[in-house]
PDB file of N, CA, C and O in Angstrom, chain B, residues numbered from 101:
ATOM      1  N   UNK B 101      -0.429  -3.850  16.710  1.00  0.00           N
ATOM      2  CA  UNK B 101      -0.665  -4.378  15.390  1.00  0.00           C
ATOM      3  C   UNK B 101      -0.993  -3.213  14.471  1.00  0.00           C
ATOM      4  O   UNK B 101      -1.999  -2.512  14.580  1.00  0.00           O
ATOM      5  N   UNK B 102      -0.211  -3.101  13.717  1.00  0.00           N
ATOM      6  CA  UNK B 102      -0.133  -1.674  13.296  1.00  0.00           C
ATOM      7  C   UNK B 102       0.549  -2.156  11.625  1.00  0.00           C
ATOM      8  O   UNK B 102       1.707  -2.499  11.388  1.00  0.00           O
ATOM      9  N   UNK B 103      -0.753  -2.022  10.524  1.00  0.00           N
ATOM     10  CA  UNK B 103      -0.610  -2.723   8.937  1.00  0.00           C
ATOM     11  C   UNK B 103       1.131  -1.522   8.734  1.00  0.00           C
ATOM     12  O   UNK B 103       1.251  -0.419   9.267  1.00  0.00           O
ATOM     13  N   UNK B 104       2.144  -2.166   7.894  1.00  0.00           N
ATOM     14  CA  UNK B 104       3.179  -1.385   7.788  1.00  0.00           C
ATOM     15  C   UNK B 104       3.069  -2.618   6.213  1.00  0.00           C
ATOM     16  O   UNK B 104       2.716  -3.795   6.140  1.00  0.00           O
ATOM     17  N   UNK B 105       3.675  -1.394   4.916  1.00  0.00           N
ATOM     18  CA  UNK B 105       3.870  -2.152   3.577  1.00  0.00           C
ATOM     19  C   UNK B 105       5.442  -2.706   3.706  1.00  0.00           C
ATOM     20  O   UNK B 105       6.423  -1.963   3.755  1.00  0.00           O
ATOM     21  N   UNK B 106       5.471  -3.853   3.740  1.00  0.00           N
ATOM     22  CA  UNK B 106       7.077  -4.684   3.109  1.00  0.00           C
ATOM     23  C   UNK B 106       8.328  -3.639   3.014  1.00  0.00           C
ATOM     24  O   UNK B 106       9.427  -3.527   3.557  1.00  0.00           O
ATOM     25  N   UNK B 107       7.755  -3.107   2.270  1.00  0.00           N
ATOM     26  CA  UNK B 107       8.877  -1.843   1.886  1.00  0.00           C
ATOM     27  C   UNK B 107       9.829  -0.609   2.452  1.00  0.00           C
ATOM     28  O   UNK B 107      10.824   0.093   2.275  1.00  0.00           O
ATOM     29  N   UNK B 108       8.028  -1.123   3.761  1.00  0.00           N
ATOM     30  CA  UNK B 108       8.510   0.937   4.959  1.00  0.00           C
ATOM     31  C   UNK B 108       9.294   0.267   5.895  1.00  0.00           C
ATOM     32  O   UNK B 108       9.712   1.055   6.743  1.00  0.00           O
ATOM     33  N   UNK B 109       9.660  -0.897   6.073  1.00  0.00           N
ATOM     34  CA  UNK B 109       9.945  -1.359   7.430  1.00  0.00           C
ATOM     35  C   UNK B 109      11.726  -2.143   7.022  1.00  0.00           C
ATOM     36  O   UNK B 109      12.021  -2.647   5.938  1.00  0.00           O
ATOM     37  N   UNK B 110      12.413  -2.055   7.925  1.00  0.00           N
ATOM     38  CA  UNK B 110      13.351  -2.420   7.698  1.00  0.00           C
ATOM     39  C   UNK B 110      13.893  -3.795   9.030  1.00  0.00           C
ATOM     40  O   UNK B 110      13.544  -3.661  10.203  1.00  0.00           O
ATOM     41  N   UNK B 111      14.671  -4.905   8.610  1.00  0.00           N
ATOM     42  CA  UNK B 111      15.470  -5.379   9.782  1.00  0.00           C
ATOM     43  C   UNK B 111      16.453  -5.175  10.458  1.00  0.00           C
ATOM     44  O   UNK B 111      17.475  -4.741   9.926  1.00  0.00           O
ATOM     45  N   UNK B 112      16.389  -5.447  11.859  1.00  0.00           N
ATOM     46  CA  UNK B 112      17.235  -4.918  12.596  1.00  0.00           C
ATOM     47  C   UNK B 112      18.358  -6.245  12.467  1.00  0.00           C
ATOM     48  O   UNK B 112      18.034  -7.428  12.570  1.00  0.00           O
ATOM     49  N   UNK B 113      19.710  -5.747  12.225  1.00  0.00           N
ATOM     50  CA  UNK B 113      20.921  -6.918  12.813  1.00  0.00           C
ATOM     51  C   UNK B 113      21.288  -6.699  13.882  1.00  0.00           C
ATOM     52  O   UNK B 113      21.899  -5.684  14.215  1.00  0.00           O
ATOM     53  N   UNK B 114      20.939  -7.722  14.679  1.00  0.00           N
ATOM     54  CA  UNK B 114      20.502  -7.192  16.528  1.00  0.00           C
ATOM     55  C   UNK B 114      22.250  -7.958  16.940  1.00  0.00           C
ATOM     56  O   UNK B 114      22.568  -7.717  18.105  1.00  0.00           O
ATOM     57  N   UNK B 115      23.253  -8.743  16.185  1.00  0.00           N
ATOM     58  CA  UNK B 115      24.306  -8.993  16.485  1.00  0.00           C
ATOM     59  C   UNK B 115      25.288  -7.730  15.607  1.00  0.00           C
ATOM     60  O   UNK B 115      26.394  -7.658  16.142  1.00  0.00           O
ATOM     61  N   UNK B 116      25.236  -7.373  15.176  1.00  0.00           N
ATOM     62  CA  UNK B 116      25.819  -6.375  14.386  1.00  0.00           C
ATOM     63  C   UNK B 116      25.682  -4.684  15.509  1.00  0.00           C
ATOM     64  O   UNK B 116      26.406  -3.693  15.615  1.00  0.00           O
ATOM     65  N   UNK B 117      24.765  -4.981  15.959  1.00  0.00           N
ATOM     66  CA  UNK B 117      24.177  -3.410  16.618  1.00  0.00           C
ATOM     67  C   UNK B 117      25.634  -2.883  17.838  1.00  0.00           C
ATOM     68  O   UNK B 117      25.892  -3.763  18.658  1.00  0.00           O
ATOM     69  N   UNK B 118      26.461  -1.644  17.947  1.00  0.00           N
ATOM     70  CA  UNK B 118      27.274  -1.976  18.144  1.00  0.00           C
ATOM     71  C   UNK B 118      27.691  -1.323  19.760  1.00  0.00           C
ATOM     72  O   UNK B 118      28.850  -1.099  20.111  1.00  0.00           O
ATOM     73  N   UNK B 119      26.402  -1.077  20.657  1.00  0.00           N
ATOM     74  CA  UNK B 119      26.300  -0.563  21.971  1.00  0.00           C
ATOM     75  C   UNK B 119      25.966  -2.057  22.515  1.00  0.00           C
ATOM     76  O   UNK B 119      24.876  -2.575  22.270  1.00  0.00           O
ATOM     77  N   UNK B 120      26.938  -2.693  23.243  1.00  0.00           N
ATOM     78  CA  UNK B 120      26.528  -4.079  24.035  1.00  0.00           C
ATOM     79  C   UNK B 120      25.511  -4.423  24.919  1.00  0.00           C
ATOM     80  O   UNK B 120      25.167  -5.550  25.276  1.00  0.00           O
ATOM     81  N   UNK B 121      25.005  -3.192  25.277  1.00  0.00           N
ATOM     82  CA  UNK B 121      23.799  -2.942  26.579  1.00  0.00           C
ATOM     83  C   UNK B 121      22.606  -3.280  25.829  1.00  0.00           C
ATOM     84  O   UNK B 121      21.793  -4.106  26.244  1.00  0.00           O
ATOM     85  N   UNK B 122      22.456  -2.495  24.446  1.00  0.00           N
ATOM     86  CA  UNK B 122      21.328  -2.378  23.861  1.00  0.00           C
ATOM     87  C   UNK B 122      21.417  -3.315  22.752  1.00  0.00           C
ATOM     88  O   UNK B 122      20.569  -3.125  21.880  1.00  0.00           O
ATOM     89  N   UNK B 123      22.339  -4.413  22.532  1.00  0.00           N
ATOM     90  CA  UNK B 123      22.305  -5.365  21.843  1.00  0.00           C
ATOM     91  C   UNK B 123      21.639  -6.710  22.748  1.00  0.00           C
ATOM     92  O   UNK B 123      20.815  -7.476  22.248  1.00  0.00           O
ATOM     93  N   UNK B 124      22.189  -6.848  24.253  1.00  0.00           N
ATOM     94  CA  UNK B 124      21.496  -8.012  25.070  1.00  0.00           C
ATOM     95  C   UNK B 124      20.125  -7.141  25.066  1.00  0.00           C
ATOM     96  O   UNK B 124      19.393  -7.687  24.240  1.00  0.00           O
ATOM     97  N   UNK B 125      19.527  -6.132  25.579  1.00  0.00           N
ATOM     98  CA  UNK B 125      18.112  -5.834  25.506  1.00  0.00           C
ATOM     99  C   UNK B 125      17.267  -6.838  23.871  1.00  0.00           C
ATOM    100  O   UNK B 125      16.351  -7.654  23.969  1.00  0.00           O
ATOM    101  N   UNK B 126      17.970  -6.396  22.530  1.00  0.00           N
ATOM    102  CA  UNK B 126      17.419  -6.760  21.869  1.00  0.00           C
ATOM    103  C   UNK B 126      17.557  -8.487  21.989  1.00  0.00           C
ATOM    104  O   UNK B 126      16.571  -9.074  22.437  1.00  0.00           O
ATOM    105  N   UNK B 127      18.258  -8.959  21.761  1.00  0.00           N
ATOM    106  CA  UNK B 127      18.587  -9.983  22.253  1.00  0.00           C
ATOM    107  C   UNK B 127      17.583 -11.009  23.095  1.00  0.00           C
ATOM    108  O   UNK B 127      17.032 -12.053  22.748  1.00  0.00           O
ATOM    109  N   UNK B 128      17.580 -10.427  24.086  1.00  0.00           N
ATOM    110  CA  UNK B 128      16.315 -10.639  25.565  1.00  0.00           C
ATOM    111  C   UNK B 128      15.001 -10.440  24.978  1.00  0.00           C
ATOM    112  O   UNK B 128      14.070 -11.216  25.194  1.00  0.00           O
ATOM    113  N   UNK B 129      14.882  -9.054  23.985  1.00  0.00           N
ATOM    114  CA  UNK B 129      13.132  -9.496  23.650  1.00  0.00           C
ATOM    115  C   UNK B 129      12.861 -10.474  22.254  1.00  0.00           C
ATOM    116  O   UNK B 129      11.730 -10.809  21.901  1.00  0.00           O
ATOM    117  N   UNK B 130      13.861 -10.781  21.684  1.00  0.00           N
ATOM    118  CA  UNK B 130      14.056 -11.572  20.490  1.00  0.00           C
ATOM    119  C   UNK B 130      13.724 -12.470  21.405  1.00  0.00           C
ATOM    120  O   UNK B 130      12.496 -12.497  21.483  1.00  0.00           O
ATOM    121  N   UNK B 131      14.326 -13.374  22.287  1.00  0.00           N
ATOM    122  CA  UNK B 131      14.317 -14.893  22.905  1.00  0.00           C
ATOM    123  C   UNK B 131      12.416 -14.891  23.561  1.00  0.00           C
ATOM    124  O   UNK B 131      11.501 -15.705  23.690  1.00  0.00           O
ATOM    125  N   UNK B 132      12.612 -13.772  23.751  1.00  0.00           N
ATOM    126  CA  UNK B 132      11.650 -13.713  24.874  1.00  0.00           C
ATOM    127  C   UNK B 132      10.259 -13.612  23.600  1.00  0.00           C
ATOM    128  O   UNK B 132       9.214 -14.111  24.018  1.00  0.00           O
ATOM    129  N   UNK B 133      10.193 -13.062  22.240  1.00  0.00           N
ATOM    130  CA  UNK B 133       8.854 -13.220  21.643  1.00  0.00           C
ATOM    131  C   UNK B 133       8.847 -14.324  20.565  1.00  0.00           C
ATOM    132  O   UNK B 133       7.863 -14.500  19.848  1.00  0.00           O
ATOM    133  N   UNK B 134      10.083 -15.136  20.461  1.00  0.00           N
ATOM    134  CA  UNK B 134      10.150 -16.235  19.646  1.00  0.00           C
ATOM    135  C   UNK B 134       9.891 -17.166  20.755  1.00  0.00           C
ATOM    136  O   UNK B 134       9.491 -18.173  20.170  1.00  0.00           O
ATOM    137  N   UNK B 135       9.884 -17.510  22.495  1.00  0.00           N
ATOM    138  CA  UNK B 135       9.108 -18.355  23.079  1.00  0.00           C
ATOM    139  C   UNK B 135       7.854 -17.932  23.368  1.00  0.00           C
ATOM    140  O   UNK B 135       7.322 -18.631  24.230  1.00  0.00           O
ATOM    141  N   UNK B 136       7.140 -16.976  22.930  1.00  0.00           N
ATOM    142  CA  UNK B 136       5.631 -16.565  23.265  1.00  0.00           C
ATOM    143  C   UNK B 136       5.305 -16.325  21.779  1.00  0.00           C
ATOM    144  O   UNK B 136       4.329 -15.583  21.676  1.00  0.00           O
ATOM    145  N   UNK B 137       5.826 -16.726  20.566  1.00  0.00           N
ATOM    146  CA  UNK B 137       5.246 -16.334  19.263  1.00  0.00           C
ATOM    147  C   UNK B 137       3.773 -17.079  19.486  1.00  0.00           C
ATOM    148  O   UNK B 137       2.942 -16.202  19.720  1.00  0.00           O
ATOM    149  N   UNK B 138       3.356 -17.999  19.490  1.00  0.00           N
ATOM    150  CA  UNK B 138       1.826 -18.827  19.314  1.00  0.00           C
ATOM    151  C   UNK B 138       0.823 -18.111  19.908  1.00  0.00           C
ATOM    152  O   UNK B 138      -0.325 -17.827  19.565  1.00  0.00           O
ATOM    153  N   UNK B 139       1.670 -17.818  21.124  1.00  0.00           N
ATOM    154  CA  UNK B 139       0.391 -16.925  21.894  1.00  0.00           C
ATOM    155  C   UNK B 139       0.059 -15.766  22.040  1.00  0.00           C
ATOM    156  O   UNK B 139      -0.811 -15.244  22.738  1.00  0.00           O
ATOM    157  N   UNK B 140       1.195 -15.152  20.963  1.00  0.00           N
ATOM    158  CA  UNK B 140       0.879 -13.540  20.583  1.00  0.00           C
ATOM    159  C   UNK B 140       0.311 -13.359  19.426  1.00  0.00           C
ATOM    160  O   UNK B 140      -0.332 -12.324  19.250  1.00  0.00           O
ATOM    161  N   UNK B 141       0.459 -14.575  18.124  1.00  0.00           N
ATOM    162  CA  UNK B 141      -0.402 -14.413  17.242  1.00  0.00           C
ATOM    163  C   UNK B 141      -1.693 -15.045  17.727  1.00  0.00           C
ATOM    164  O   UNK B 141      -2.727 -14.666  17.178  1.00  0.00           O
ATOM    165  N   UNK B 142      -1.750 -15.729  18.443  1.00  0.00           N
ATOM    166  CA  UNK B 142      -3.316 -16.471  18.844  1.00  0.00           C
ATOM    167  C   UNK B 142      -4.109 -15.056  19.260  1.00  0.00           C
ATOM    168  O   UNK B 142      -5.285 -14.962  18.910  1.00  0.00           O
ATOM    169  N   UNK B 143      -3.658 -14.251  19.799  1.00  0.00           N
ATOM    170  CA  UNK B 143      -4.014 -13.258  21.152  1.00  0.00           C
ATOM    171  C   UNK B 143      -4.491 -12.311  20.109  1.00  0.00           C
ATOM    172  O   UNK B 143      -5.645 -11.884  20.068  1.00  0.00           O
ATOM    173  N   UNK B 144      -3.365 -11.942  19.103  1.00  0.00           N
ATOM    174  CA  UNK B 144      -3.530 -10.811  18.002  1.00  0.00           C
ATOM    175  C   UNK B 144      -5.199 -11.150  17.297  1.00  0.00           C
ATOM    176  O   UNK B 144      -6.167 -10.428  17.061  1.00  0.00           O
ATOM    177  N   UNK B 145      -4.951 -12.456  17.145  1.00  0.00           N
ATOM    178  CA  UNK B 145      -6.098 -13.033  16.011  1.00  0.00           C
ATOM    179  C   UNK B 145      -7.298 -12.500  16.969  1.00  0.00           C
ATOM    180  O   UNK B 145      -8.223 -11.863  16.466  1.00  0.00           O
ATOM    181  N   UNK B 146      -7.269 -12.712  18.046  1.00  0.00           N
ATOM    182  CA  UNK B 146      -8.676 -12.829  19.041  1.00  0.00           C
ATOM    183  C   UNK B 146      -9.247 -11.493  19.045  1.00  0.00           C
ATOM    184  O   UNK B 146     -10.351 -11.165  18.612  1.00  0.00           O
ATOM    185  N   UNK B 147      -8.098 -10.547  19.745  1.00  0.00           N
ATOM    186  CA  UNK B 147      -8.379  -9.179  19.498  1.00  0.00           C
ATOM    187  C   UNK B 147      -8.773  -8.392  17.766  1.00  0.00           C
ATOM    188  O   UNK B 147      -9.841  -7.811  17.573  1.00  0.00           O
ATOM    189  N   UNK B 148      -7.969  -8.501  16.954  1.00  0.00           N
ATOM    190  CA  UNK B 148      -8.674  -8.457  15.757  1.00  0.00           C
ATOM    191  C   UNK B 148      -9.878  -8.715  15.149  1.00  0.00           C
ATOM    192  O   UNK B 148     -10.568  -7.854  14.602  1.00  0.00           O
ATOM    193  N   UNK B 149     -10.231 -10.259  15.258  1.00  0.00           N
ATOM    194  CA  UNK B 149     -11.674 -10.611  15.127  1.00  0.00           C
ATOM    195  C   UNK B 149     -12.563 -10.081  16.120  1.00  0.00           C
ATOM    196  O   UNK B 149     -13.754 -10.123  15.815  1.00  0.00           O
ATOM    197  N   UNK B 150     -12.215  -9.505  17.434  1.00  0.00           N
ATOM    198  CA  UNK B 150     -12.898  -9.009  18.276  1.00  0.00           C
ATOM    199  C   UNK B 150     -13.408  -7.531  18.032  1.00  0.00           C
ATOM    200  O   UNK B 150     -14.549  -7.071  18.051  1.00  0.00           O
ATOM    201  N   UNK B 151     -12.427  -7.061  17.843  1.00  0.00           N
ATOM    202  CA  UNK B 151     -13.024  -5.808  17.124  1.00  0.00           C
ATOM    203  C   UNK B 151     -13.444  -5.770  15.825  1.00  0.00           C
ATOM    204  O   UNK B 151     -14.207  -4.808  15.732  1.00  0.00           O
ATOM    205  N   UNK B 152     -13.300  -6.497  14.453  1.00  0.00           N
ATOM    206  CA  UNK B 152     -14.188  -6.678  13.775  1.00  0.00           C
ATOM    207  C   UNK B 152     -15.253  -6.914  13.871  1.00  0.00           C
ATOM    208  O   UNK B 152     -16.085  -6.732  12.982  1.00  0.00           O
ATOM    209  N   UNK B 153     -15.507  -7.458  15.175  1.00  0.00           N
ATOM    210  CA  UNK B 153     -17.536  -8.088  15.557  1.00  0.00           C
ATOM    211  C   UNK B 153     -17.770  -7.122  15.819  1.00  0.00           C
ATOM    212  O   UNK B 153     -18.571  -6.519  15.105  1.00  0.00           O
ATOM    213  N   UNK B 154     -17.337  -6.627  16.693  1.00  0.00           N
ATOM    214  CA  UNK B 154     -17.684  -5.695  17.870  1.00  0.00           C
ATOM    215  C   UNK B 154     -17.827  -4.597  17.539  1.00  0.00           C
ATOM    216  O   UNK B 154     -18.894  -4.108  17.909  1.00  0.00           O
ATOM    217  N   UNK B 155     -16.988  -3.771  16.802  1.00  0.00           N
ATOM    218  CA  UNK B 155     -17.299  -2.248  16.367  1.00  0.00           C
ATOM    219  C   UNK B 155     -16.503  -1.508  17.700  1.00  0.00           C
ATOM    220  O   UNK B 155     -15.294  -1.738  17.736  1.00  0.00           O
ATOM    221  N   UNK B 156     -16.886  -0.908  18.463  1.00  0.00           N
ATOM    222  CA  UNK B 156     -17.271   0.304  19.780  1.00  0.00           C
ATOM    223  C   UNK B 156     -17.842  -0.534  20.446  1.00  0.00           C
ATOM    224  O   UNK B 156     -17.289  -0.379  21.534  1.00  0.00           O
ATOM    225  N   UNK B 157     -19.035  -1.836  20.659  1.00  0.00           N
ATOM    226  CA  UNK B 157     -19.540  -2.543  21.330  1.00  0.00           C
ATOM    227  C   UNK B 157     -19.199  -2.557  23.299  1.00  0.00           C
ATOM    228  O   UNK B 157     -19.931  -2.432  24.281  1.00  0.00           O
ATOM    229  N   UNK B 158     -18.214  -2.702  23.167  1.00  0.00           N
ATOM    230  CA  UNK B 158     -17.365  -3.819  23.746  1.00  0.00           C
ATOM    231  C   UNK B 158     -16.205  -2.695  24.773  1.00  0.00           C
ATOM    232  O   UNK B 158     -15.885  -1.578  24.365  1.00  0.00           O
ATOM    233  N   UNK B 159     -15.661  -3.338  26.256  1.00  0.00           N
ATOM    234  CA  UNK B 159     -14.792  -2.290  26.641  1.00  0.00           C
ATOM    235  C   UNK B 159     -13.063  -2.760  25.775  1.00  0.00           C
ATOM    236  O   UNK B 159     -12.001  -2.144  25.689  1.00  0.00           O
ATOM    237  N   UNK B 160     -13.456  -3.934  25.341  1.00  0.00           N
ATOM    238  CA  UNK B 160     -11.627  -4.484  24.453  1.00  0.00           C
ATOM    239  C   UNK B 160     -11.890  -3.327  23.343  1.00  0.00           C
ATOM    240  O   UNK B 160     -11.091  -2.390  23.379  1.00  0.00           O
ATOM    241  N   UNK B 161     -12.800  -3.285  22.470  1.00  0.00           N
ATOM    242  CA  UNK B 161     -13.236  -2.968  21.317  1.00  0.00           C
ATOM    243  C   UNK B 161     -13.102  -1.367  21.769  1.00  0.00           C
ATOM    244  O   UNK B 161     -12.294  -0.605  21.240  1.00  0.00           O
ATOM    245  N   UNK B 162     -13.812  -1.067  22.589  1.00  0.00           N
ATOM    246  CA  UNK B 162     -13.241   0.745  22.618  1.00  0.00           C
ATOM    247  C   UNK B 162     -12.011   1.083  22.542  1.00  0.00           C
ATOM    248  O   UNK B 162     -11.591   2.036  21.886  1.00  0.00           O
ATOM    249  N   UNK B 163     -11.333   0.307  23.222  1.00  0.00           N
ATOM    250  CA  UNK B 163      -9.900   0.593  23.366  1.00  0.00           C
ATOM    251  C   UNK B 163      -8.658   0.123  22.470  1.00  0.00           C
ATOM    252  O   UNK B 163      -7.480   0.446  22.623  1.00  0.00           O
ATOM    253  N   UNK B 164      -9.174  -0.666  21.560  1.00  0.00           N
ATOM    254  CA  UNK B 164      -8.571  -1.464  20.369  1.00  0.00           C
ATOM    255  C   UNK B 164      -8.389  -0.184  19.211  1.00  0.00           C
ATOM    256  O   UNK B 164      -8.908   0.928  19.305  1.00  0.00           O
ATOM    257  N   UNK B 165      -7.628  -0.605  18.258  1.00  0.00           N
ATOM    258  CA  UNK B 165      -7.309   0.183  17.483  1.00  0.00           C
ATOM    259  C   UNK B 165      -8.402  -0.229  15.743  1.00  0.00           C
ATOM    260  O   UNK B 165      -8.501  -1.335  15.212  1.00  0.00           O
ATOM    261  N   UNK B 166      -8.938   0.878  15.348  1.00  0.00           N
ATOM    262  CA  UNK B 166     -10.080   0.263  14.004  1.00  0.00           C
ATOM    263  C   UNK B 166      -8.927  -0.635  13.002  1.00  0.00           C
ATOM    264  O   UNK B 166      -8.606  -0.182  11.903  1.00  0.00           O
ATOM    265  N   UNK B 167      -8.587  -1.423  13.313  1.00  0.00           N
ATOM    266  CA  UNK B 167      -7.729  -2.079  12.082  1.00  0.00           C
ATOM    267  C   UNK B 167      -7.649  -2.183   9.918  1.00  0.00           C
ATOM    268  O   UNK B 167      -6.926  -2.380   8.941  1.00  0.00           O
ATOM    269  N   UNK B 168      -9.480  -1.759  10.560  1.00  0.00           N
ATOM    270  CA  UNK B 168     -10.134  -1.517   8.879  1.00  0.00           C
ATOM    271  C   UNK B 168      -9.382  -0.162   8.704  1.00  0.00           C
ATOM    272  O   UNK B 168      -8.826   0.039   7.624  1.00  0.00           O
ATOM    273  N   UNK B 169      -9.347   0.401   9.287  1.00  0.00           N
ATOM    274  CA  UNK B 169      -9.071   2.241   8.564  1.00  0.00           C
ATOM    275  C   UNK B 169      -7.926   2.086   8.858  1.00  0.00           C
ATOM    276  O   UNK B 169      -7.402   2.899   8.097  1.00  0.00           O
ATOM    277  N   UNK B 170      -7.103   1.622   9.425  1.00  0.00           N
ATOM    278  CA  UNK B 170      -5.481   1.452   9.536  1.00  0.00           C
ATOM    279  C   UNK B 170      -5.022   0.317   8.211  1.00  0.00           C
ATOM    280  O   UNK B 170      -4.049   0.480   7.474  1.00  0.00           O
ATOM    281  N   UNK B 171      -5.864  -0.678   8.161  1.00  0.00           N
ATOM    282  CA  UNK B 171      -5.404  -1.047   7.043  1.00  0.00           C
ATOM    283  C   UNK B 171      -5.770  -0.638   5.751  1.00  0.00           C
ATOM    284  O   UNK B 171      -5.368  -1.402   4.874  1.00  0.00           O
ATOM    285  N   UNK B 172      -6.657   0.713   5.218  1.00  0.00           N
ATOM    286  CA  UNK B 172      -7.607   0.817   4.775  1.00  0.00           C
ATOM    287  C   UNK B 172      -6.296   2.014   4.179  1.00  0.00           C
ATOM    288  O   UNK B 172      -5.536   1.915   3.215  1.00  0.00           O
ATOM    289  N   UNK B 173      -6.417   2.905   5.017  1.00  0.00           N
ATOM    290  CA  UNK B 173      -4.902   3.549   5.300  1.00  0.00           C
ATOM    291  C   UNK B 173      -3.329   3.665   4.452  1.00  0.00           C
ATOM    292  O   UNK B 173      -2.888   4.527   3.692  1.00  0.00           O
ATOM    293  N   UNK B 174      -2.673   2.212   5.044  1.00  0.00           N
ATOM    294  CA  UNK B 174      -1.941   1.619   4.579  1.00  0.00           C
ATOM    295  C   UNK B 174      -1.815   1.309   3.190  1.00  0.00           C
ATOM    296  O   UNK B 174      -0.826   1.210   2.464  1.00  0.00           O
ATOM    297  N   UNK B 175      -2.915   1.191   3.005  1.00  0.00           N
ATOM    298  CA  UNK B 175      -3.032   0.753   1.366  1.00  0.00           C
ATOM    299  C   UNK B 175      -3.102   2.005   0.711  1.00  0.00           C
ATOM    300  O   UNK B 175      -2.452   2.003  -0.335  1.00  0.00           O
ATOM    301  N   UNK B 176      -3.594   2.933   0.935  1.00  0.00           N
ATOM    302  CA  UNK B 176      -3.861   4.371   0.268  1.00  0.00           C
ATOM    303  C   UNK B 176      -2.621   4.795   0.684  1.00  0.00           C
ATOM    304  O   UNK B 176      -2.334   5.713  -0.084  1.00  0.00           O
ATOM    305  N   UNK B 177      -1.625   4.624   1.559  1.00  0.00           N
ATOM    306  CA  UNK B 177      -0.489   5.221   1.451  1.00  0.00           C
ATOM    307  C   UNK B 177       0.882   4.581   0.663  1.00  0.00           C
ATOM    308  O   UNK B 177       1.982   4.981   0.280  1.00  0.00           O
ATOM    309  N   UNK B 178       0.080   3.316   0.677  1.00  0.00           N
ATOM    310  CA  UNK B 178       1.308   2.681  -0.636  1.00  0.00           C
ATOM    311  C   UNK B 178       0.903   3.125  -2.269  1.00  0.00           C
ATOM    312  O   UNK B 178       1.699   2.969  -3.195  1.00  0.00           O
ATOM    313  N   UNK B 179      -0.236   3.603  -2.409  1.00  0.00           N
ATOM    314  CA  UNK B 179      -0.583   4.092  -3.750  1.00  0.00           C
ATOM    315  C   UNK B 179       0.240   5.638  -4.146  1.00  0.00           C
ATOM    316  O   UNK B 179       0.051   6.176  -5.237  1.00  0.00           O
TER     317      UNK B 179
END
C-alpha cells in the first residue's frame, strides 16, 4: 500500500500486452485479486488502522510501512 497521485500511475491493457506468456500471468493475477478484492481491502484497512494505533508498538506495526509520512510524502511530491 504505497499512496501513488492519479496522475503517476498508469493502466495496464493486459489483452493488448503482446508476449502471450506474460499476458496469461497478468491475466491469472487479475482473476485471482478481483476474487480476493474484499479481503484484501478488509486486510489493508486492518493493517493501516493498525499501525495508526500502534506507532512501533506492535511486531505488525514494526514491520508495516509509516503510511502518514508516505502519504505525507505523496502530497509534497504532487506540489
Amino acid at each position: 500500500m504505497i499512496p501513488v497521485p492519479n496522475e503517476k500511475f498508469h493502466l495496464v491493457d493486459v489483452n493488448g500486452t503482446k508476449d502471450p506468456h506474460y499476458r496469461f500471468l497478468l491475466q491469472a493475477e487479475s482473476r485471482e485479486i478481483n476474487r480476493q478484492r474484499n479481503r484484501i481491502l478488509k486486510n489493508a484497512d486492518i493493517v493501516y488502522k493498525h499501525k495508526l494505533r500502534n506507532g512501533d508498538n506492535t511486531p505488525l506495526a514494526k514491520r508495516t510501512n509509516d503510511f502518514s509520512k508516505l502519504e505525507k510524502a505523496c502530497i509534497s511530491y504532487c506540489n
